[in-house]
Amino acid sequence: MAVEKKTEKKTLIFNAHLVDKQTDADGAILISGGLIEAVFLGDYTAEEKARALAPDAELFNAEGRTLMPSFIDMHVHFRYPGQTQKEDLDTGLASAAAGGFGTVVLMPNTLPVVSSAQLAAQIKAEAESRGLCEVFQTMSLTRDFSGKDTTHLDDIDSEKIPVITEDGRDVASAAVMREAMEKAAQNGVIVSCHSEDVALAQAAKPYRAEALALRKRGGAEGAEIEEKIDENLRQANALLALAEDTATERNIEIARSAGCRVHIAHCSTARSIDAVRRAKAEGMTVTAEVTPHHFALTADSREGLRAIVNPPLRSEDDRRALIEALRDGTADVISTDHAPHTAADKESGSPGFVGLETAFAAANTVLVKEACFSLSKVSALMSANPAEILGLNKGLLRPSLRADLVLVDEDEAWTVHGADGKSKGKATVFEGKTLTGKVHATWFGGRLVFRG
Ligand code: DOR
Ligand code: ZN
């Protein structure tokens, strides 16, 4: 658990609309000792009426905005240790708080790679000492991403390391993956899979490199070069779609054989999410995540095609399939894959972009406003479901749970400018886009950690 910062003073958040997986009603919430002490349903618009609920509490007027459980992100890169030019714990955590997140699961593709419980514990302790967010640090599937050695998993403790992953790449050898998954199964650890056939991903690289080289050349040849860049990226993306489709099937089959709990990270194609759907129908313990960029955007536009990320943005058919999977429960959670890079690294083709501060707005815009999901459903996808997968007693507005809360305006439109974000990574795929839904305040353990 995170370091508890006990707040002695009680706070009553009144004049709020309360939304979680099971609730959608006006009300007020009383916070005490870092926990939710009480949830009051009813009209508490008036300060007088609210004050009567808890005469000794400090009042916070939500001004009719929506109070939800903080979001939980199962897929975040904070780049610590070793790549703090891209992000560090302070900027990453500030970005999480500004995005309304109270729990993050950190990926192990750092320098060094996180391959020991000791290093994972150190990172967790250091991050949680800031008192902004609960943090889980994953460990790699193979030691130092060697692709071979899994001895570091021999007595892994799921209480400390609930999730292991090779994120950023896949494990090339099915036999080694099976070994890692068997150890995970023995110890009750979830294996999160970056499903991407290694050889096919390798085959895609020259096309991306050529596109990059052409872009750097630019100049006089104009339109012809632009078309060549696009064609190279289309080739790369076709290979990367096959890489994901085959690897998702493979990883699910190995997990079935090993009997482990498998989580399919950043599922991005219609075929791979359908593999998850089939496995679930067969009774397998498989869960899946979809990122905001994959359900909101496509590579059908030139801008989308050129947004380098792994897995890449896909077609409109894929995007629609992901939304239907989120709707029908095939996809369990929304994860950001927050992947900050320096401007220079983005220039030279590093995949990924920041996502924590736009996740709620993207979900609200695309899923609620366009695809007619309820906000309760979005709360399930961003809070209750990831909590359940990780075995955390959180993600709902319920007395005795820790007061990790986020106050949002469901109808406020704003235009995304990466430069204004808290993250060191300034590249966002939503740059210049107007989204609806804004985070106004975040509480962690009852303490206000963001006000916007
Ligand atoms: O786009 C991506 N960026 N995909 C990944 O899988 C890794 C991530 C990163 O670490 O930059
Ligand atoms: Zn990944």
Short mmCIF file of N, CA and C in Angstrom, two decimals, residues 80 98 105 121 123 137 145 152 168 171 191-192 196-197 201 207 209 217 229 235 264 273 331 337 353 385 428 446 448:
data_model
loop_
_atom_site.label_atom_id
_atom_site.label_comp_id
_atom_site.label_asym_id
_atom_site.label_seq_id
_atom_site.Cartn_x
_atom_site.Cartn_y
_atom_site.Cartn_z
N TYR A 80 12.02 5.90 -15.19
CA TYR A 80 12.94 5.95 -14.07
C TYR A 80 13.22 4.53 -13.60
N ALA A 98 -2.64 15.17 -12.44
CA ALA A 98 -3.38 16.11 -13.29
C ALA A 98 -4.38 15.38 -14.19
N VAL A 105 0.58 1.58 -12.87
CA VAL A 105 1.44 0.39 -12.98
C VAL A 105 2.55 0.75 -13.96
N ALA A 121 10.95 -2.64 -5.66
CA ALA A 121 10.54 -2.11 -4.35
C ALA A 121 11.09 -0.71 -4.14
N ILE A 123 11.88 1.55 -6.45
CA ILE A 123 11.17 2.52 -7.31
C ILE A 123 9.80 2.83 -6.71
N GLN A 137 5.28 -1.38 -9.51
CA GLN A 137 6.35 -1.49 -10.49
C GLN A 137 6.38 -2.93 -11.01
N PHE A 145 15.74 -8.28 -20.19
CA PHE A 145 15.24 -8.43 -21.57
C PHE A 145 16.17 -9.31 -22.42
N HIS A 152 15.01 -15.04 -12.51
CA HIS A 152 14.63 -13.96 -11.58
C HIS A 152 13.15 -14.07 -11.16
N GLY A 168 7.31 -3.08 -24.45
CA GLY A 168 8.23 -2.42 -25.37
C GLY A 168 8.64 -3.43 -26.43
N VAL A 171 8.46 -11.53 -26.09
CA VAL A 171 9.47 -12.56 -25.89
C VAL A 171 9.47 -13.42 -27.15
N VAL A 191 0.59 -11.93 -16.25
CA VAL A 191 1.54 -11.63 -17.32
C VAL A 191 0.87 -10.67 -18.30
N SER A 192 1.41 -9.46 -18.38
CA SER A 192 0.89 -8.49 -19.35
C SER A 192 1.72 -8.62 -20.62
N GLU A 196 3.55 -8.81 -30.03
CA GLU A 196 4.12 -8.31 -31.28
C GLU A 196 5.21 -9.27 -31.73
N ASP A 197 4.90 -10.09 -32.73
CA ASP A 197 5.89 -11.05 -33.21
C ASP A 197 7.21 -10.34 -33.50
N ALA A 201 8.06 -7.61 -36.44
CA ALA A 201 8.34 -6.23 -36.00
C ALA A 201 9.67 -5.77 -36.58
N TYR A 207 11.05 -0.06 -43.08
CA TYR A 207 10.05 0.83 -43.70
C TYR A 207 9.89 2.11 -42.89
N ALA A 209 12.21 3.30 -40.96
CA ALA A 209 13.48 4.02 -41.09
C ALA A 209 13.51 4.79 -42.41
N ARG A 217 14.90 14.28 -45.57
CA ARG A 217 15.34 14.82 -46.86
C ARG A 217 14.40 15.95 -47.29
N ILE A 229 6.69 8.47 -48.28
CA ILE A 229 6.70 8.33 -46.82
C ILE A 229 5.46 7.53 -46.39
N GLN A 235 3.29 0.06 -45.32
CA GLN A 235 3.96 -1.26 -45.33
C GLN A 235 4.33 -1.67 -43.90
N ILE A 264 -3.77 -8.81 -22.09
CA ILE A 264 -3.28 -8.38 -23.40
C ILE A 264 -3.19 -6.85 -23.40
N ILE A 273 -8.40 -8.41 -30.77
CA ILE A 273 -9.43 -8.32 -29.71
C ILE A 273 -10.43 -9.47 -29.88
N ALA A 331 -12.95 -6.08 -23.89
CA ALA A 331 -11.86 -5.25 -23.37
C ALA A 331 -12.27 -4.80 -21.97
N ASP A 337 -0.76 3.74 -21.85
CA ASP A 337 0.56 3.54 -22.47
C ASP A 337 1.27 4.89 -22.57
N PHE A 353 3.69 8.40 -27.13
CA PHE A 353 3.47 9.77 -26.70
C PHE A 353 2.80 9.77 -25.34
N ASN A 385 -12.71 -1.83 -12.89
CA ASN A 385 -12.18 -3.03 -13.54
C ASN A 385 -10.68 -3.21 -13.34
N THR A 428 1.95 14.85 -27.89
CA THR A 428 0.67 14.17 -27.70
C THR A 428 0.00 14.01 -29.06
N GLY A 446 -7.42 11.34 0.39
CA GLY A 446 -8.13 12.45 1.02
C GLY A 446 -7.42 13.79 0.91
N LEU A 448 -5.86 16.86 -1.32
CA LEU A 448 -6.00 17.45 -2.65
C LEU A 448 -4.60 17.53 -3.27
#
